[in-house]
mmCIF file of C-alpha atoms in Angstrom:
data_model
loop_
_atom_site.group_PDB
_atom_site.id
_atom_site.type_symbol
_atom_site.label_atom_id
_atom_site.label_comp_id
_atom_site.label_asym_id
_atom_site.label_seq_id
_atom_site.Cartn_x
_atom_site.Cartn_y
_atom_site.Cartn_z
ATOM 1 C CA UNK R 20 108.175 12.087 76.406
ATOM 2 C CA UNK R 21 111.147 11.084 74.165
ATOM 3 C CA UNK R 22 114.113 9.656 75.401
ATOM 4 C CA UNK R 23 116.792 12.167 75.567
ATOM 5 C CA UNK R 24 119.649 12.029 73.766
ATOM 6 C CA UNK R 25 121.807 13.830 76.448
ATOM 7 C CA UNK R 26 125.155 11.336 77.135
ATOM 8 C CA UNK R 27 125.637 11.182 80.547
ATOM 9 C CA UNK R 28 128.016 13.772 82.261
ATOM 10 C CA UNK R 29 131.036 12.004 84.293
ATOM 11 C CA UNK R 30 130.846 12.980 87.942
ATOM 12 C CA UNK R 31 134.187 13.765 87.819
ATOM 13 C CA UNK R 32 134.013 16.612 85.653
ATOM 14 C CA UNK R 33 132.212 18.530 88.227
ATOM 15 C CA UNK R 34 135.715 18.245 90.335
ATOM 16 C CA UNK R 35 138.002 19.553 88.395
ATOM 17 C CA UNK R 36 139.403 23.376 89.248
ATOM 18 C CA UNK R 37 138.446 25.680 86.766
ATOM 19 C CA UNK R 38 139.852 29.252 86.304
ATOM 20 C CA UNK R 39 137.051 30.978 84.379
ATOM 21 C CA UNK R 40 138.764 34.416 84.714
ATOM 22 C CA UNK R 41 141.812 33.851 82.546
ATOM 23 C CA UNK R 42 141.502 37.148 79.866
ATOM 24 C CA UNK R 43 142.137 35.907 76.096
ATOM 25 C CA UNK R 44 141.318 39.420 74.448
ATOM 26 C CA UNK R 45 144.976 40.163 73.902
ATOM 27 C CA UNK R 46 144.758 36.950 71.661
ATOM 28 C CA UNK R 47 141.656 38.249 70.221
ATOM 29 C CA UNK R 48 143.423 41.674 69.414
ATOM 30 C CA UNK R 49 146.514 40.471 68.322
ATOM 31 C CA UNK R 50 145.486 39.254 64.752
ATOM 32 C CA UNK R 51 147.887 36.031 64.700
ATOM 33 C CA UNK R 52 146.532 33.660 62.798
ATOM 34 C CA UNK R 53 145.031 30.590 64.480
ATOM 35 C CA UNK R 54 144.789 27.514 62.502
ATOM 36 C CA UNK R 55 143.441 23.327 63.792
ATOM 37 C CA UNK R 56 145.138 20.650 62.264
ATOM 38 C CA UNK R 57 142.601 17.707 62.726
ATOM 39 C CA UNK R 58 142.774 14.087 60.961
ATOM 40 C CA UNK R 59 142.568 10.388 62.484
ATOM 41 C CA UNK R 60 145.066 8.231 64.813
ATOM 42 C CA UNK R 61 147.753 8.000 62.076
ATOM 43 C CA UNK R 62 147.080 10.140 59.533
ATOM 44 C CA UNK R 63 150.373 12.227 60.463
ATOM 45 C CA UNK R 64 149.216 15.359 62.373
ATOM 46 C CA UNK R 65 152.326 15.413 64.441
ATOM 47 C CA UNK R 66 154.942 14.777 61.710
ATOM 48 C CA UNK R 67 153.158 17.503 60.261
ATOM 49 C CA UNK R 68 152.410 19.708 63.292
ATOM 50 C CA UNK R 69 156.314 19.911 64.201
ATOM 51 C CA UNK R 70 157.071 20.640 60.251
ATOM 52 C CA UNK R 71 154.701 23.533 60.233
ATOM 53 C CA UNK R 72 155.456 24.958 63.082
ATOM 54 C CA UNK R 73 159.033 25.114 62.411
ATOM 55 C CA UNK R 74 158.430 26.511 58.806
ATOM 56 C CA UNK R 75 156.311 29.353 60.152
ATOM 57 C CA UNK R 76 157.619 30.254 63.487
ATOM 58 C CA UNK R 77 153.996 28.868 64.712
ATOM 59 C CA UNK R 78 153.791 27.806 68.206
ATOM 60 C CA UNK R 79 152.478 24.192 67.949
ATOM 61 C CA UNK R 80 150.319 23.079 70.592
ATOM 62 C CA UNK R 81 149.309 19.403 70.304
ATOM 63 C CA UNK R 82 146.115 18.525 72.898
ATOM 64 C CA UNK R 83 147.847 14.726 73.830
ATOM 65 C CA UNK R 84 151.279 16.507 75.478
ATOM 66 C CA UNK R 85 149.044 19.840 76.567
ATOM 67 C CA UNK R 86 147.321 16.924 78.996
ATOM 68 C CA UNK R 87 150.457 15.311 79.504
ATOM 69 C CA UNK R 88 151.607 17.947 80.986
ATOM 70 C CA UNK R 89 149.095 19.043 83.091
ATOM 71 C CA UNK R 90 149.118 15.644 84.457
ATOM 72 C CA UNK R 91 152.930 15.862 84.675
ATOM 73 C CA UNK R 92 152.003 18.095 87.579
ATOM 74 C CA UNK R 93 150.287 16.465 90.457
ATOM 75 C CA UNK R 94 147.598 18.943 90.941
ATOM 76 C CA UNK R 95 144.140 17.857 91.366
ATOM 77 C CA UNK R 96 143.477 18.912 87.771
ATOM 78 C CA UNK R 97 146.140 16.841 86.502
ATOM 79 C CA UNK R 98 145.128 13.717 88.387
ATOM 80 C CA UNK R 99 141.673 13.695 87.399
ATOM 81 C CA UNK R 100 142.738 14.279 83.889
ATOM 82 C CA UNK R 101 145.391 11.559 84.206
ATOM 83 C CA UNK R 102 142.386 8.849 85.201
ATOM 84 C CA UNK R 103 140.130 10.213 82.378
ATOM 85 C CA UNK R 104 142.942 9.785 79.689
ATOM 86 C CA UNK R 105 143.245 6.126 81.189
ATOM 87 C CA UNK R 106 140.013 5.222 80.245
ATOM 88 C CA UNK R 107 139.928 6.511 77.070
ATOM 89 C CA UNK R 108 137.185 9.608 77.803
ATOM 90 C CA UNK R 109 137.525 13.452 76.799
ATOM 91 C CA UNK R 110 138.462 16.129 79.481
ATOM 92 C CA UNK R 111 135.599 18.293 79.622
ATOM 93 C CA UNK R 112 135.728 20.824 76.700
ATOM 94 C CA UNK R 113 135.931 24.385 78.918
ATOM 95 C CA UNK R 114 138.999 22.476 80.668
ATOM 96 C CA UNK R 115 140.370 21.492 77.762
ATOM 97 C CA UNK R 116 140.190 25.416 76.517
ATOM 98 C CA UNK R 117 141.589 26.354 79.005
ATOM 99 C CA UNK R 118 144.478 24.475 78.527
ATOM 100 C CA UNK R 119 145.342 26.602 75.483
ATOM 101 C CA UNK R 120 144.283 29.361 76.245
ATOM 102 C CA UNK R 121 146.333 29.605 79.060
ATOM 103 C CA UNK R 122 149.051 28.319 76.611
ATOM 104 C CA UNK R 123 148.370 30.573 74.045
ATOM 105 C CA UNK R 124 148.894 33.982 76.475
ATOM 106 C CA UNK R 125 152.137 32.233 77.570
ATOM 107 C CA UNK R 126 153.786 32.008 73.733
ATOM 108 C CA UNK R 127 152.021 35.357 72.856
ATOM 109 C CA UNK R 128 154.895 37.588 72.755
ATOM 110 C CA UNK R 129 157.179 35.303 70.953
ATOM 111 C CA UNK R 130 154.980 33.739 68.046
ATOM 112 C CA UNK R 131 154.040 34.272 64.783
ATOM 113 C CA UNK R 132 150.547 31.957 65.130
ATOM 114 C CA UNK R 133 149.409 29.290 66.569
ATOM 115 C CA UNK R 134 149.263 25.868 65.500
ATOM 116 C CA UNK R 135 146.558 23.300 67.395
ATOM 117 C CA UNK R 136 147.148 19.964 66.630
ATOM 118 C CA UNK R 137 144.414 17.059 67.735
ATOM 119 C CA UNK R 138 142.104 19.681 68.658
ATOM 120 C CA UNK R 139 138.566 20.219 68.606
ATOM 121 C CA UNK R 140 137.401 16.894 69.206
ATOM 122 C CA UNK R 141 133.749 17.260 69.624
ATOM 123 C CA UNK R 142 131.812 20.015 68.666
ATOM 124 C CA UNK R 143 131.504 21.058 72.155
ATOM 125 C CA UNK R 144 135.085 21.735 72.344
ATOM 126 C CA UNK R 145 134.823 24.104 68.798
ATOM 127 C CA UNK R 146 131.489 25.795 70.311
ATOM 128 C CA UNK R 147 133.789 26.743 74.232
ATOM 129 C CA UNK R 148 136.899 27.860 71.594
ATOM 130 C CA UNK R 149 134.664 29.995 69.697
ATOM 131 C CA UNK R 150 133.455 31.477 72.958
ATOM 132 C CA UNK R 151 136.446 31.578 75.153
ATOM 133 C CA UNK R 152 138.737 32.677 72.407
ATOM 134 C CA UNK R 153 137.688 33.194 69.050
ATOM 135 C CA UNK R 154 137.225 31.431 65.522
ATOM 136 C CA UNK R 155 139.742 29.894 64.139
ATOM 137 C CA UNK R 156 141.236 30.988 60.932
ATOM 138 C CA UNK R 157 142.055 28.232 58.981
ATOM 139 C CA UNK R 158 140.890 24.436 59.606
ATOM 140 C CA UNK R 159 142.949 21.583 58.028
ATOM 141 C CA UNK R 160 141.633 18.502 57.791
ATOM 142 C CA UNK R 161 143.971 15.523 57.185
ATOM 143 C CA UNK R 162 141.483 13.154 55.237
ATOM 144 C CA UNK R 163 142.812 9.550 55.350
ATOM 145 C CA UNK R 164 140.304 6.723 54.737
ATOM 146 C CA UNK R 165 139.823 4.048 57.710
ATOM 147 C CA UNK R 166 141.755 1.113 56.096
ATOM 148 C CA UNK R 167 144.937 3.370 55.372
ATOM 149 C CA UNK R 168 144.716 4.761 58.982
ATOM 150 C CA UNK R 169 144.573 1.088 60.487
ATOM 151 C CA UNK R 170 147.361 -0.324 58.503
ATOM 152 C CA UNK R 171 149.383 2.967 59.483
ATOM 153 C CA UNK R 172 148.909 2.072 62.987
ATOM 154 C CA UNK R 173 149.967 -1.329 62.431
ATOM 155 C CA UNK R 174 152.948 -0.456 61.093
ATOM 156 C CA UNK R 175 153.645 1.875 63.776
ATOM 157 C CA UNK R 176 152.718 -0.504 65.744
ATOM 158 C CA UNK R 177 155.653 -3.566 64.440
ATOM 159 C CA UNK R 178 158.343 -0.873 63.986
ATOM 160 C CA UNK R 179 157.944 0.596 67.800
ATOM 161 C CA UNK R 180 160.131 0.099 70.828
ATOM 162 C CA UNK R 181 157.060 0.579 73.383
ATOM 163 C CA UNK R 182 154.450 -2.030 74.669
ATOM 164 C CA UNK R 183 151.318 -1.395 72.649
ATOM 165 C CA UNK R 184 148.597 -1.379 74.925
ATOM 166 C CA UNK R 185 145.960 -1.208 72.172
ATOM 167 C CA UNK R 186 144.461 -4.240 70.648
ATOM 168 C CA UNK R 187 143.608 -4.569 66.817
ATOM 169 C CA UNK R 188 139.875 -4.009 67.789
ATOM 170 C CA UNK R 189 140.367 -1.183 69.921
ATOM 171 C CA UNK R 190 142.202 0.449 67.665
ATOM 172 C CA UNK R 191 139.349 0.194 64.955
ATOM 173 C CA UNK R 192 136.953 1.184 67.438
ATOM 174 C CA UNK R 193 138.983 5.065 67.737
ATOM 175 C CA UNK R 194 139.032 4.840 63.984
ATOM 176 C CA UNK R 195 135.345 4.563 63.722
ATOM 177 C CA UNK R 196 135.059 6.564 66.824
ATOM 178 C CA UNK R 197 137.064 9.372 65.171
ATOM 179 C CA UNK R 198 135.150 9.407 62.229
ATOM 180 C CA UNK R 199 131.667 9.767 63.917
ATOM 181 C CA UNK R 200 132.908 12.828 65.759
ATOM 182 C CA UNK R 201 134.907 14.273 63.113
ATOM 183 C CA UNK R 202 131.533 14.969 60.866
ATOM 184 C CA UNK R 203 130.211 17.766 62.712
ATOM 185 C CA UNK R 204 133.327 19.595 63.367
ATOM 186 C CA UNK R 205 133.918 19.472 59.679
ATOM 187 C CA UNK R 206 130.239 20.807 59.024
ATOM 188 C CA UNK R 207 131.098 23.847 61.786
ATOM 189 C CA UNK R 208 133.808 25.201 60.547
ATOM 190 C CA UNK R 209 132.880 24.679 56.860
ATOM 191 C CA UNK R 210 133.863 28.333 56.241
ATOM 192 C CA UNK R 211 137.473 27.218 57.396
ATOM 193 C CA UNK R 212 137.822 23.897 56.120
ATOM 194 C CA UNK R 213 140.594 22.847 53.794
ATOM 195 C CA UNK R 214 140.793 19.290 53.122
ATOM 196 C CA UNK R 215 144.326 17.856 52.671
ATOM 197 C CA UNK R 216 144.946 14.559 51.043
ATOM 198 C CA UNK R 217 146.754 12.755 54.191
ATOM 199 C CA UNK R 218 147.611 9.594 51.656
ATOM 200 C CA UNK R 219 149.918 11.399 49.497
ATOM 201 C CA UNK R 220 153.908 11.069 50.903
ATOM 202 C CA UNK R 221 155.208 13.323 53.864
ATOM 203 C CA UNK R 222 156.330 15.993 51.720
ATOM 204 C CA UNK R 223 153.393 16.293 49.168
ATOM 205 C CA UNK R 224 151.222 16.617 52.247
ATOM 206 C CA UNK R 225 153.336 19.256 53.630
ATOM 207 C CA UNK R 226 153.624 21.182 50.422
ATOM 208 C CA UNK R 227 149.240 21.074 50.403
ATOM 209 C CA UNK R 228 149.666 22.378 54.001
ATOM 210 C CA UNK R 229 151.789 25.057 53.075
ATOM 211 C CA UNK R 230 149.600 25.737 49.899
ATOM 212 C CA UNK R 231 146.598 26.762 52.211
ATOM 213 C CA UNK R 232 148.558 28.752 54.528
ATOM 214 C CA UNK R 233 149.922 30.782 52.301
ATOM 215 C CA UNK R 234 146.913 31.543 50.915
ATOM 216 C CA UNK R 235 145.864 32.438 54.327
ATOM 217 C CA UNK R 236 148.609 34.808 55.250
ATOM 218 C CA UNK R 237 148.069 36.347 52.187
ATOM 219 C CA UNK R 238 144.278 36.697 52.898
ATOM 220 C CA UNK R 239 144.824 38.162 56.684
ATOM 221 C CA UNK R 240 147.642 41.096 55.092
ATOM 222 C CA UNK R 241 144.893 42.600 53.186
ATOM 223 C CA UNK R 242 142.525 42.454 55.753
ATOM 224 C CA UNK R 243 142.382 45.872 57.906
ATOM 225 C CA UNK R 244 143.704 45.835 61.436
ATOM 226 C CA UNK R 245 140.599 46.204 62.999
ATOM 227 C CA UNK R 246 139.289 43.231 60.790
ATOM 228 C CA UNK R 247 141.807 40.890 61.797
ATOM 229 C CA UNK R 248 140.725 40.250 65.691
ATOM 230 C CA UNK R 249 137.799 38.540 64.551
#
């Protein structure tokens, strides 16, 4: 036999509370658009996640303060995310959709999309949205090349108030880490993809941004309702 390839499952995930029967068909039916804004530790996704969403009227929903909040809690769920965040490890994908999902229903009524910043991760994670949900609409990828992300960081890291935590090492390690797991998202949802040049300046990536949602708005109004709900 071959040795498997399986990564070992923490024993922890097994523990956390799960709420499988949380309904998302009135996202499915609602036809909002639903669009991922994915790129690398510093390659601007929350500058441009907070831009976007105020453009649009899009609630923005970035994964990092999703699980900040749920650890912000004190339940079970957000203590055992809480330790798995401190050492660096993903929150089990269904738990993680969860997460937005149960997001999503909240901002339903008061939204014109939904913007999901840092999010899918793994493939996993795009496989349970898929499931749980439904496709995405639109995938924007923020490419920035390693060396550009690292001396972003840096900077970020001289012009910051807080105690970095993060060593010049371990910060190349998520780089590299980021860009292992990145490739077969991007192969996924290659029907979705847009890739955005994440070197230009602030603006000129916000204008690409706007560039490919615009074209997607314009694609979903000629759509027919029934189309729309994926």
């Amino acid at each position: 036999m071959g040795l498997s390839c399986v990564h070992p499952v923490d024993p922890l995930h097994a523990e956390i509370p799960r709420s499988v029967q949380i309904d998302a068909s009135s996202i499915r039916q609602s036809s909002l658009p639903i669009i991922f804004l994915i790129g690398g530790p510093g390659a601007g996704r929350a500058t441009q996640a907070a831009r976007v969403a105020d453009h649009y009227g899009f609630c923005a929903i970035v994964s990092r303060d999703l699980l900040r909040s749920e650890v912000s809690t004190g339940s079970q769920r957000g203590v055992i995310v809480a330790y798995l965040m401190s050492e660096g490890k993903l929150v089990p994908s269904d738990v993680m959709v969860e997460l937005i999902k149960t997001r999503m229903l909240d901002k339903l009524g008061g939204t014109r999309g939904f913007l999901l910043s840092g999010f899918p991760r793994e493939k996993l994670q795009c496989q349970n949205f898929n499931q749980q949900i439904r496709p995405p609409d639109l995938v924007l990828y923020l490419y920035v090349r390693n060396s550009v992300l690292m001396d972003r960081i840096l900077a970020r890291t001289v012009t910051s108030t807080e105690r970095q935590d993060r060593s010049f090492d371990e910060n190349w390690k998520r780089i590299k880490n980021h860009r292992r797991m990145i490739k077969p998202i991007l192969r996924y949802y290659k029907k979705q993809l847009v890739v955005i040049d994440g070197e230009k300046n602030e603006t000129e990536v916000f204008q690409d941004i706007c560039c490919a949602i615009d074209n997607l708005v314009d694609k979903l109004s000629k759509l027919p309702s029934t189309s729309k709900s994926g």
